[in-house]
mmCIF file with all atom_site columns, C-alpha atoms and ligand atoms in Angstrom:
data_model
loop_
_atom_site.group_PDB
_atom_site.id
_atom_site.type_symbol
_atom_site.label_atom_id
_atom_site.label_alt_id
_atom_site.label_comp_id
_atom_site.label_asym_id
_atom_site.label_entity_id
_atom_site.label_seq_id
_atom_site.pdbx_PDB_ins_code
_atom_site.Cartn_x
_atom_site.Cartn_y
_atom_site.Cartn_z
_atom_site.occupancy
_atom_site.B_iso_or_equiv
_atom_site.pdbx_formal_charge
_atom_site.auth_seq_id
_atom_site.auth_comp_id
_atom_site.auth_asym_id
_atom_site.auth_atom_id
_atom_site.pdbx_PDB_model_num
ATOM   1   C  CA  . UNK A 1 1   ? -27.124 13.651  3.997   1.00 59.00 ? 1   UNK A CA  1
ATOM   2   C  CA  . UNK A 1 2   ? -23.406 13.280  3.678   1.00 66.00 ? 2   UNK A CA  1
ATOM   3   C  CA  . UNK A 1 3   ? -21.410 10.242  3.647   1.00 79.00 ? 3   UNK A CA  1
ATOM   4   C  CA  . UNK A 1 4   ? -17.306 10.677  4.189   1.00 94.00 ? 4   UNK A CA  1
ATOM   5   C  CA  . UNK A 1 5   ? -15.292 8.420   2.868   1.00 98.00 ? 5   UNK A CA  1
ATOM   6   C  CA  . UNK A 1 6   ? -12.645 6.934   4.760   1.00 98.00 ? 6   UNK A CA  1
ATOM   7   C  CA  . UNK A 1 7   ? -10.154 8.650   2.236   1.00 98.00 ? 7   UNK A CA  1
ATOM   8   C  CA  . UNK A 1 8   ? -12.281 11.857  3.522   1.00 98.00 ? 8   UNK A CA  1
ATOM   9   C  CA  . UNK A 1 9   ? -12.145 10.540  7.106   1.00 98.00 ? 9   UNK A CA  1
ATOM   10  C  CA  . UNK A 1 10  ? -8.564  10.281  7.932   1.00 98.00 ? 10  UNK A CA  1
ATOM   11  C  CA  . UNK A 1 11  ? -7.111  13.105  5.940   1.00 98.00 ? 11  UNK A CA  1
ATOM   12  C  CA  . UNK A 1 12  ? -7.729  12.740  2.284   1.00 98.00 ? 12  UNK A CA  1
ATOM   13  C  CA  . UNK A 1 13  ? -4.107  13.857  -0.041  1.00 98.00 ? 13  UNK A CA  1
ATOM   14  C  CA  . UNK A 1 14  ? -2.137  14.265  2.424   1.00 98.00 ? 14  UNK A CA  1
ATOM   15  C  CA  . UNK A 1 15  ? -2.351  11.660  4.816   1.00 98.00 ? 15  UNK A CA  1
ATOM   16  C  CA  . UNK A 1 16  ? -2.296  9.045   1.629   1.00 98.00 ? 16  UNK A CA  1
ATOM   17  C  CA  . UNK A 1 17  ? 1.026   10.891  0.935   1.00 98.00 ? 17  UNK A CA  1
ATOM   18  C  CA  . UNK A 1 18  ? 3.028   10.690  3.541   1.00 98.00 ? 18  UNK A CA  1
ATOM   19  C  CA  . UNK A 1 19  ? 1.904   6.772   4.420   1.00 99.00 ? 19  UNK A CA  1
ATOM   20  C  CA  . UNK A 1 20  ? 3.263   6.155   1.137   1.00 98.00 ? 20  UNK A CA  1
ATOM   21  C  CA  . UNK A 1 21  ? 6.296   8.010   0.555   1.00 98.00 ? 21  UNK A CA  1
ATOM   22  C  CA  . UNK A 1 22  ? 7.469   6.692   3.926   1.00 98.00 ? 22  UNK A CA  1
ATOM   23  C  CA  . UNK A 1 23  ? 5.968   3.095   2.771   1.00 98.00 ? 23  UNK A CA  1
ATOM   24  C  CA  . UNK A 1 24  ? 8.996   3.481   -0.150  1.00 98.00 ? 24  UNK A CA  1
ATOM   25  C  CA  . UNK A 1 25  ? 11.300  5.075   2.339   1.00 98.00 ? 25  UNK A CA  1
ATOM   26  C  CA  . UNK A 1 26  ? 11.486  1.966   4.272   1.00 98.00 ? 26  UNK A CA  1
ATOM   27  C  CA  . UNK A 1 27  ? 11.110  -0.417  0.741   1.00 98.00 ? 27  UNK A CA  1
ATOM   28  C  CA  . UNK A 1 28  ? 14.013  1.842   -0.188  1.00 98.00 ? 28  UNK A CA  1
ATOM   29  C  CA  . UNK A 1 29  ? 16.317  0.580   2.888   1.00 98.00 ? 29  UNK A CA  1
ATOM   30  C  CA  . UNK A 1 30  ? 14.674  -2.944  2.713   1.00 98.00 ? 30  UNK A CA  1
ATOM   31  C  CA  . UNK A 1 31  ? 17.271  -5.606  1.925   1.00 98.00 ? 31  UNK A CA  1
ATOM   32  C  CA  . UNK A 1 32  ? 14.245  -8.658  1.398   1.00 98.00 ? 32  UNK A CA  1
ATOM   33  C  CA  . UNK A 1 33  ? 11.965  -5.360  -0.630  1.00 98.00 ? 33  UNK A CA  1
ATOM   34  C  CA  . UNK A 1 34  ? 14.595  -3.452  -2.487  1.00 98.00 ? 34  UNK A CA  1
ATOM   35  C  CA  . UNK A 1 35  ? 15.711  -6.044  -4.986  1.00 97.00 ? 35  UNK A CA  1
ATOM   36  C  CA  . UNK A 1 36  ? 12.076  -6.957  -6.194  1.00 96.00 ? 36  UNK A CA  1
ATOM   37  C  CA  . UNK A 1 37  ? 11.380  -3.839  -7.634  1.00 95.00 ? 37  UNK A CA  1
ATOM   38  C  CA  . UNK A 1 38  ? 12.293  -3.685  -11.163 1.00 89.00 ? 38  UNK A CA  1
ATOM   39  C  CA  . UNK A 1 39  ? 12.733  0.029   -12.194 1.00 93.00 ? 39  UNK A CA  1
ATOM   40  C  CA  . UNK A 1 40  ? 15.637  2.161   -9.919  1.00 94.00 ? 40  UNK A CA  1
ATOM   41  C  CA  . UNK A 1 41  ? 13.550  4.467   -9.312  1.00 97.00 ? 41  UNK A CA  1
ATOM   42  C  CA  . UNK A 1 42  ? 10.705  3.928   -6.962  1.00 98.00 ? 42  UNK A CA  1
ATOM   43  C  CA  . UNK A 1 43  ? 8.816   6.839   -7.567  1.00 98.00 ? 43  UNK A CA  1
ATOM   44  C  CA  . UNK A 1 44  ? 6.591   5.454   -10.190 1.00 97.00 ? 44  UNK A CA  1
ATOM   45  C  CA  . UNK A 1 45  ? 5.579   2.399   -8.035  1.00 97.00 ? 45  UNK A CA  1
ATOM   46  C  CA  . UNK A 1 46  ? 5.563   4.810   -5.140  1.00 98.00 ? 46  UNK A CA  1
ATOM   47  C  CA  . UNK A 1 47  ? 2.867   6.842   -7.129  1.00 98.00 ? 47  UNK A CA  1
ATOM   48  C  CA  . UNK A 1 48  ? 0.817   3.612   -8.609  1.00 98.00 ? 48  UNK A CA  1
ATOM   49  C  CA  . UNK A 1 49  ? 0.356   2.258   -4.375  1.00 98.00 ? 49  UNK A CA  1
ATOM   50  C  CA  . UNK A 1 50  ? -0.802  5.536   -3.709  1.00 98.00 ? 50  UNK A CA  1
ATOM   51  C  CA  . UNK A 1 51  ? -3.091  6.130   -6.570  1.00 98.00 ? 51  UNK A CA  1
ATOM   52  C  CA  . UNK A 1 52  ? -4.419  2.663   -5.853  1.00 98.00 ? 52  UNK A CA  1
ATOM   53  C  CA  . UNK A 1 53  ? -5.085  2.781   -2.319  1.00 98.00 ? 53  UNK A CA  1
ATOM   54  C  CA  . UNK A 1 54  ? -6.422  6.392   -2.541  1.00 98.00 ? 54  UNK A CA  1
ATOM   55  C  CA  . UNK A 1 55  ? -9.268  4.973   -4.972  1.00 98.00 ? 55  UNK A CA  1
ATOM   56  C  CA  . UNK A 1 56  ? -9.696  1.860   -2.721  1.00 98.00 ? 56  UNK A CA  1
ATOM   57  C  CA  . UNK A 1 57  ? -10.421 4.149   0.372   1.00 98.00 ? 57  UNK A CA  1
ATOM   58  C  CA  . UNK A 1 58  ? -12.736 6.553   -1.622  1.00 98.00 ? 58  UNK A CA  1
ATOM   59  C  CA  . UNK A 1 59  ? -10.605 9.204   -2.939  1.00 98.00 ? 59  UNK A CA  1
ATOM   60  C  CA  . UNK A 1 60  ? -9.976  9.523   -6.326  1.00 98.00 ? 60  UNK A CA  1
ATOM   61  C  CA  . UNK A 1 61  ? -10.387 7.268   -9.057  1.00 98.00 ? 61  UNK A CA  1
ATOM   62  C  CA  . UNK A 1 62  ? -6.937  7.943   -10.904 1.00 98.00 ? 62  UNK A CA  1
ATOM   63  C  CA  . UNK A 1 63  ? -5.737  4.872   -10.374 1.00 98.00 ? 63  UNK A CA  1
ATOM   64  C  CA  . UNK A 1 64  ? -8.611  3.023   -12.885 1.00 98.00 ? 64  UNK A CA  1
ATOM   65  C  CA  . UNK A 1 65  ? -8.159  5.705   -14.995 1.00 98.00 ? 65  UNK A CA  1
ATOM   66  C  CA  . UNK A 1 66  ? -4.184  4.866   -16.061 1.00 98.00 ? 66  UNK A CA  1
ATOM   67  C  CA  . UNK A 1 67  ? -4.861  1.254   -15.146 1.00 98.00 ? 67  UNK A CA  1
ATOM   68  C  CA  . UNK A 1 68  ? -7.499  -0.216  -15.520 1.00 98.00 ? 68  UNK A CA  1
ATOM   69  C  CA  . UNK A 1 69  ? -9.017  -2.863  -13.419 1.00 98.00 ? 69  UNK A CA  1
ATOM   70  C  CA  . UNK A 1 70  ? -6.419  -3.092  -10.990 1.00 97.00 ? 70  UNK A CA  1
ATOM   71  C  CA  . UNK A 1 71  ? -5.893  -7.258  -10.974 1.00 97.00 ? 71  UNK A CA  1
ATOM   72  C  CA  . UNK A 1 72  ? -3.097  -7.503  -8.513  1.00 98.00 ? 72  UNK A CA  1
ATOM   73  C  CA  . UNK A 1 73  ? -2.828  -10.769 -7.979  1.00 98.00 ? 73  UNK A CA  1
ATOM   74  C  CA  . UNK A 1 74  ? -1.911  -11.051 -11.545 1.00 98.00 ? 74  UNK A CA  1
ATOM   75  C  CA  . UNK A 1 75  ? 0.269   -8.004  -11.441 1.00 97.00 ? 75  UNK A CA  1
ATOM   76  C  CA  . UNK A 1 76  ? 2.073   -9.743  -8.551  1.00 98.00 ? 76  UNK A CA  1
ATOM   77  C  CA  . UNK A 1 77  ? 2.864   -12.777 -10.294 1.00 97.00 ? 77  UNK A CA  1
ATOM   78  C  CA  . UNK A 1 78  ? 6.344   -11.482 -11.721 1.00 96.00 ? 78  UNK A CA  1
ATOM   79  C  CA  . UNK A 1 79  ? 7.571   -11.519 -8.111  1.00 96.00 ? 79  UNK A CA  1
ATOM   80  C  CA  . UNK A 1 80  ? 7.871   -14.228 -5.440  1.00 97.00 ? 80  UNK A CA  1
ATOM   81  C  CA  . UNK A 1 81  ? 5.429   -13.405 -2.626  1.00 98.00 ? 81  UNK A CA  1
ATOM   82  C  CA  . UNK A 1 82  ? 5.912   -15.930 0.191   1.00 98.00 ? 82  UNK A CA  1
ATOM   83  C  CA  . UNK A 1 83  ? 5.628   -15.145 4.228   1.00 98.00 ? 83  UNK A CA  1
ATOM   84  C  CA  . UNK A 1 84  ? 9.497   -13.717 4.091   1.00 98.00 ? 84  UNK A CA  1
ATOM   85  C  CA  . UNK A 1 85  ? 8.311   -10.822 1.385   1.00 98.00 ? 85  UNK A CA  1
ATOM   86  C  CA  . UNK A 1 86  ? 4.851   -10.308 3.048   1.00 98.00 ? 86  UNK A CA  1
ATOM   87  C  CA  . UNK A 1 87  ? 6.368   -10.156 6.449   1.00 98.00 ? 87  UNK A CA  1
ATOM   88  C  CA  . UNK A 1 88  ? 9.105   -7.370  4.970   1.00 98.00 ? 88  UNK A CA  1
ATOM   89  C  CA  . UNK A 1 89  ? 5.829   -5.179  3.345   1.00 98.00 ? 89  UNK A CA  1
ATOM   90  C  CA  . UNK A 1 90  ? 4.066   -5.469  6.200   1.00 98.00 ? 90  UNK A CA  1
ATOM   91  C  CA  . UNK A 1 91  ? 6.556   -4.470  8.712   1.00 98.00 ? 91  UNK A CA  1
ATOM   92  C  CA  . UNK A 1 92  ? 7.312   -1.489  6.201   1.00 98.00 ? 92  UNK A CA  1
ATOM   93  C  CA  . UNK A 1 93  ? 3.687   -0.391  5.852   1.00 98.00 ? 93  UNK A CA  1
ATOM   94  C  CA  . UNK A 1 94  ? 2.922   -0.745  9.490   1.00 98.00 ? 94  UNK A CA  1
ATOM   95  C  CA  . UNK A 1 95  ? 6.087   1.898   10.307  1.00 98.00 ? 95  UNK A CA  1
ATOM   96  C  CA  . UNK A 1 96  ? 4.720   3.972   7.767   1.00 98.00 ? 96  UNK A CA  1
ATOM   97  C  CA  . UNK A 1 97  ? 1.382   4.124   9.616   1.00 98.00 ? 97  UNK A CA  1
ATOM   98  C  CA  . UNK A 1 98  ? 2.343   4.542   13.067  1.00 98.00 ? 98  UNK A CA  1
ATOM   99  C  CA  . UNK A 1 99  ? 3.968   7.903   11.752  1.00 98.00 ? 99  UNK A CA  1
ATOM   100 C  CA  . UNK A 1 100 ? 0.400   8.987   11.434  1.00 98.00 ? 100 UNK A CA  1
ATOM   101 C  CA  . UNK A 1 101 ? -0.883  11.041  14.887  1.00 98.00 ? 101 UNK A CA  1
ATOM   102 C  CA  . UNK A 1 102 ? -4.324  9.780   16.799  1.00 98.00 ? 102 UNK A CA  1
ATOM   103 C  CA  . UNK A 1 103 ? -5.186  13.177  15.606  1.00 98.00 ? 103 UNK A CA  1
ATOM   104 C  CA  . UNK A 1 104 ? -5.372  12.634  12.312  1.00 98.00 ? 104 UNK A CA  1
ATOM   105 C  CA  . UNK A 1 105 ? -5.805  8.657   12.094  1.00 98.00 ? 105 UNK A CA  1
ATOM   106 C  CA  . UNK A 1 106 ? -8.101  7.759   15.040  1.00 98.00 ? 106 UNK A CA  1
ATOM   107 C  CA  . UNK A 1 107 ? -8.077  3.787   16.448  1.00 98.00 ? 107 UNK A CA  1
ATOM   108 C  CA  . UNK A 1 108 ? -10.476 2.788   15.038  1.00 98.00 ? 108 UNK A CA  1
ATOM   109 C  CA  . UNK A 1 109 ? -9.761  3.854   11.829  1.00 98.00 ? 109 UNK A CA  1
ATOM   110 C  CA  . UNK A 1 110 ? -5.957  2.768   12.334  1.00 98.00 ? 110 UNK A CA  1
ATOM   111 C  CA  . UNK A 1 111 ? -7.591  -0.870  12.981  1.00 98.00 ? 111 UNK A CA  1
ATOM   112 C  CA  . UNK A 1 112 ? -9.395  -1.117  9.756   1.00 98.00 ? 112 UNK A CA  1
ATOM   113 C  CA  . UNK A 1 113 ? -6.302  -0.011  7.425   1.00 98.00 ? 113 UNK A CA  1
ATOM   114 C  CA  . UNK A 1 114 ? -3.880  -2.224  9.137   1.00 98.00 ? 114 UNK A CA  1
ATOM   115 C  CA  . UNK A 1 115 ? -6.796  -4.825  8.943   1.00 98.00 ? 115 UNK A CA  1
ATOM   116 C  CA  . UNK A 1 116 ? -6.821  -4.412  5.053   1.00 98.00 ? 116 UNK A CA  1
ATOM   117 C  CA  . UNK A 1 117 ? -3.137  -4.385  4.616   1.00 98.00 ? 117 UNK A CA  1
ATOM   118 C  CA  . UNK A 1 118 ? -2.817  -7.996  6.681   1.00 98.00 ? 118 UNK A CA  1
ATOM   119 C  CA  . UNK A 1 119 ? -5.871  -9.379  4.651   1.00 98.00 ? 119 UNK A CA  1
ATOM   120 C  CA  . UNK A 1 120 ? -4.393  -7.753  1.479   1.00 98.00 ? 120 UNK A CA  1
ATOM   121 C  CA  . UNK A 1 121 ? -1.299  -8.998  1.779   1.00 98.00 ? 121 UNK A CA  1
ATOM   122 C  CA  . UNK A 1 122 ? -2.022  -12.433 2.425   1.00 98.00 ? 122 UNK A CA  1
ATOM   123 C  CA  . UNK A 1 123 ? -4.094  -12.892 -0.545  1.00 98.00 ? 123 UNK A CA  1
ATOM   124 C  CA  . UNK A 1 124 ? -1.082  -11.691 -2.614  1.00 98.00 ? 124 UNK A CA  1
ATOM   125 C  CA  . UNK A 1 125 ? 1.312   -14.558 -1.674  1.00 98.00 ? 125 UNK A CA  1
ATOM   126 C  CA  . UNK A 1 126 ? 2.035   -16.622 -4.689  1.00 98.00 ? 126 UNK A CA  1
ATOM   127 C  CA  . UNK A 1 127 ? 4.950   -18.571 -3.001  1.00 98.00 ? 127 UNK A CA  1
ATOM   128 C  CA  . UNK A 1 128 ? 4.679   -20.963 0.315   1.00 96.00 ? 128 UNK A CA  1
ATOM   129 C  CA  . UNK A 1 129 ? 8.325   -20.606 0.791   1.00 96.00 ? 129 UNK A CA  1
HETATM 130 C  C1  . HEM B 2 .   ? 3.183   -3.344  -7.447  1.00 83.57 ? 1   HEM B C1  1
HETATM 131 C  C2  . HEM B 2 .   ? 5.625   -6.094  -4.323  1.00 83.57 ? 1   HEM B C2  1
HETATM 132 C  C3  . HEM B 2 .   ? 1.758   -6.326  -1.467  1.00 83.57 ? 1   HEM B C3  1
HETATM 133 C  C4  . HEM B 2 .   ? -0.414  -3.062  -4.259  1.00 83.57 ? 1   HEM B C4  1
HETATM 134 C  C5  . HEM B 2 .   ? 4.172   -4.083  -6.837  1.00 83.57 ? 1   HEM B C5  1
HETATM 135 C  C6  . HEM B 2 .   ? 5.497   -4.271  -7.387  1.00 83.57 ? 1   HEM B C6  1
HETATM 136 C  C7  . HEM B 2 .   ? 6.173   -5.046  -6.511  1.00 83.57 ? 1   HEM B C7  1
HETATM 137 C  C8  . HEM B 2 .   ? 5.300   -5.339  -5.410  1.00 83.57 ? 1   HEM B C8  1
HETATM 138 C  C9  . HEM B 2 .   ? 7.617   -5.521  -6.625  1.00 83.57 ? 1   HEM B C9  1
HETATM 139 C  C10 . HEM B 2 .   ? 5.999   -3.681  -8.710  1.00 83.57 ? 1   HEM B C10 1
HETATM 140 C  C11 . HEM B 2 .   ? 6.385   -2.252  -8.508  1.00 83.57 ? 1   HEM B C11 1
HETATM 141 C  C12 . HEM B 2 .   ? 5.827   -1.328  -9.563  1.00 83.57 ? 1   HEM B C12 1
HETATM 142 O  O1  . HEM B 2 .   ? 4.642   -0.965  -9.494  1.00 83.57 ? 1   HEM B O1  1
HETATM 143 O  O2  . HEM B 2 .   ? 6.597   -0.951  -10.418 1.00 83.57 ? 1   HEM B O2  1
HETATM 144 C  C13 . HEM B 2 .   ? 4.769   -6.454  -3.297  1.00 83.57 ? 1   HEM B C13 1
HETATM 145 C  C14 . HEM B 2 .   ? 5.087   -7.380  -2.215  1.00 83.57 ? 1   HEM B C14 1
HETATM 146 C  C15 . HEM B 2 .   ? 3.995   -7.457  -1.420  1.00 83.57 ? 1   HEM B C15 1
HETATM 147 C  C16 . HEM B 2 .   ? 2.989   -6.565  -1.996  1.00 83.57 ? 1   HEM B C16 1
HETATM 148 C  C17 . HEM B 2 .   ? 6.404   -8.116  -2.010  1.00 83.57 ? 1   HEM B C17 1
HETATM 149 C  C18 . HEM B 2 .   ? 3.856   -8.316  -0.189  1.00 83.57 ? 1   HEM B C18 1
HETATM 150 C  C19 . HEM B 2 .   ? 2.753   -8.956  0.128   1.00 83.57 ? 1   HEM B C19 1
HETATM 151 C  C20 . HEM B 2 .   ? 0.864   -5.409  -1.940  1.00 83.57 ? 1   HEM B C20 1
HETATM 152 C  C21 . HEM B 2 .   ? -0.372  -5.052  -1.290  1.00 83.57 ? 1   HEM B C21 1
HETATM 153 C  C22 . HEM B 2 .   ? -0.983  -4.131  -2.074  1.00 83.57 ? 1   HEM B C22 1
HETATM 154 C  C23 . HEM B 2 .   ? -0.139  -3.916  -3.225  1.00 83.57 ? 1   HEM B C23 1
HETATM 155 C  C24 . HEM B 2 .   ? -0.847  -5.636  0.041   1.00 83.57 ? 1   HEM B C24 1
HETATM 156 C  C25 . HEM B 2 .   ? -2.268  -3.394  -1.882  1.00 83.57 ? 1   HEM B C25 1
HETATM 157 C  C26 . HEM B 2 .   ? -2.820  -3.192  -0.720  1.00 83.57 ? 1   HEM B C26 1
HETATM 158 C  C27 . HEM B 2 .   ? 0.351   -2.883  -5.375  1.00 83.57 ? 1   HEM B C27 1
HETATM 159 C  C28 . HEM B 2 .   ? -0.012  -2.034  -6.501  1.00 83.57 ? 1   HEM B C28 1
HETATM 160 C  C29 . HEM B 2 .   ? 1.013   -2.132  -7.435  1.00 83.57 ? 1   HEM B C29 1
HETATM 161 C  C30 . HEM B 2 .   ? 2.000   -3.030  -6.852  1.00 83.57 ? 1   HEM B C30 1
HETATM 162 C  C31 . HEM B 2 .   ? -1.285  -1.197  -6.618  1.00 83.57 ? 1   HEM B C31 1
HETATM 163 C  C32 . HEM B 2 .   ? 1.055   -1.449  -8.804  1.00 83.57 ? 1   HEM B C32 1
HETATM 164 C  C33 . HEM B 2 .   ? 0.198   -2.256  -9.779  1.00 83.57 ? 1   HEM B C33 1
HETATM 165 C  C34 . HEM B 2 .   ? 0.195   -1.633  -11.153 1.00 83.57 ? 1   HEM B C34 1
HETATM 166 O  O3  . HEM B 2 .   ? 1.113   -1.907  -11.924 1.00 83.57 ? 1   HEM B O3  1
HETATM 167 O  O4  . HEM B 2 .   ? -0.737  -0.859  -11.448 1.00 83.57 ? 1   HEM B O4  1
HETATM 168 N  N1  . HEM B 2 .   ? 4.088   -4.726  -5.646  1.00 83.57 ? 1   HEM B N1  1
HETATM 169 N  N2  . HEM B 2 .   ? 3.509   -5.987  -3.138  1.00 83.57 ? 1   HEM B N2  1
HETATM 170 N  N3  . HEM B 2 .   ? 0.972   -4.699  -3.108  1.00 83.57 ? 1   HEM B N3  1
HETATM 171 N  N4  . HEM B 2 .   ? 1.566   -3.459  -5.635  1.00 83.57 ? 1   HEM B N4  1
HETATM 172 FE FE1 . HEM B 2 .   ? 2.515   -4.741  -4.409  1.00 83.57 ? 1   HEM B FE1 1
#
């Protein structure tokens, strides 16, 4: 018997990859994004998403491994999360995903990550306004 992970499913490395790096692409232009992240460089946050979501979706477990538990609501708490901010991620992240072919991320697949990402991102707000 063998069970794929979604990680497995949809492309594994390299499809984690390039979500991400054109996840920050788009942070990078952002004018409501660009100003929360603390460092200059966005590599290093561009590398903790992607270690984190790789783990979440059955790849890798790198992500616990430099972490820890991952507690991001608590990690979130520095920065004001209200509908403005999770509007501006999600609109970045769902760009980012329709750069993905049918061929490699099918529907119904594509459903259930941009699924996750709306239910994820809600539960991150930490601001009504
Ligand atoms: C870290 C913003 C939603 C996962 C961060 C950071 C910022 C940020 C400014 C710090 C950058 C850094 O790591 O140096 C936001 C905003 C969101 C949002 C404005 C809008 C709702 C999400 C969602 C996820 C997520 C939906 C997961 C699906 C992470 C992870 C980190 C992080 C894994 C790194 C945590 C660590 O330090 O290990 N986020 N984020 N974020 N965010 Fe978000």
């Amino acid at each position: 018997q063998t069970a794929t992970s979604f990680y497995e499913a949809v492309g594994g490395e390299q499809t984690f990859h390039r979500i991400i790096a054109a996840f920050y692409r788009e942070v990078a232009n952002d004018e409501v994004l660009r100003p929360l992240y603390p460092e200059e460089d966005l590599g290093p946050a561009e590398r903790r998403l992607r270690m984190f979501l790789e783990q979440y979706w059955g790849g890798p477990r790198t992500y616990s491994d430099e972490r820890g538990h991952p507690r991001l609501r608590m990690r979130h708490m520095p920065f004001k999360v209200g509908p403005i901010e999770r509007d501006a991620w999600l609109r970045a992240m769902y760009i980012a995903v329709s750069e993905i072919e049918p061929e490699v991320l099918d529907n119904e697949h594509r459903k259930q990550l941009l699924d996750y990402f709306e239910m994820a991102a809600n539960s991150l707000m930490n601001s009504p306004f």
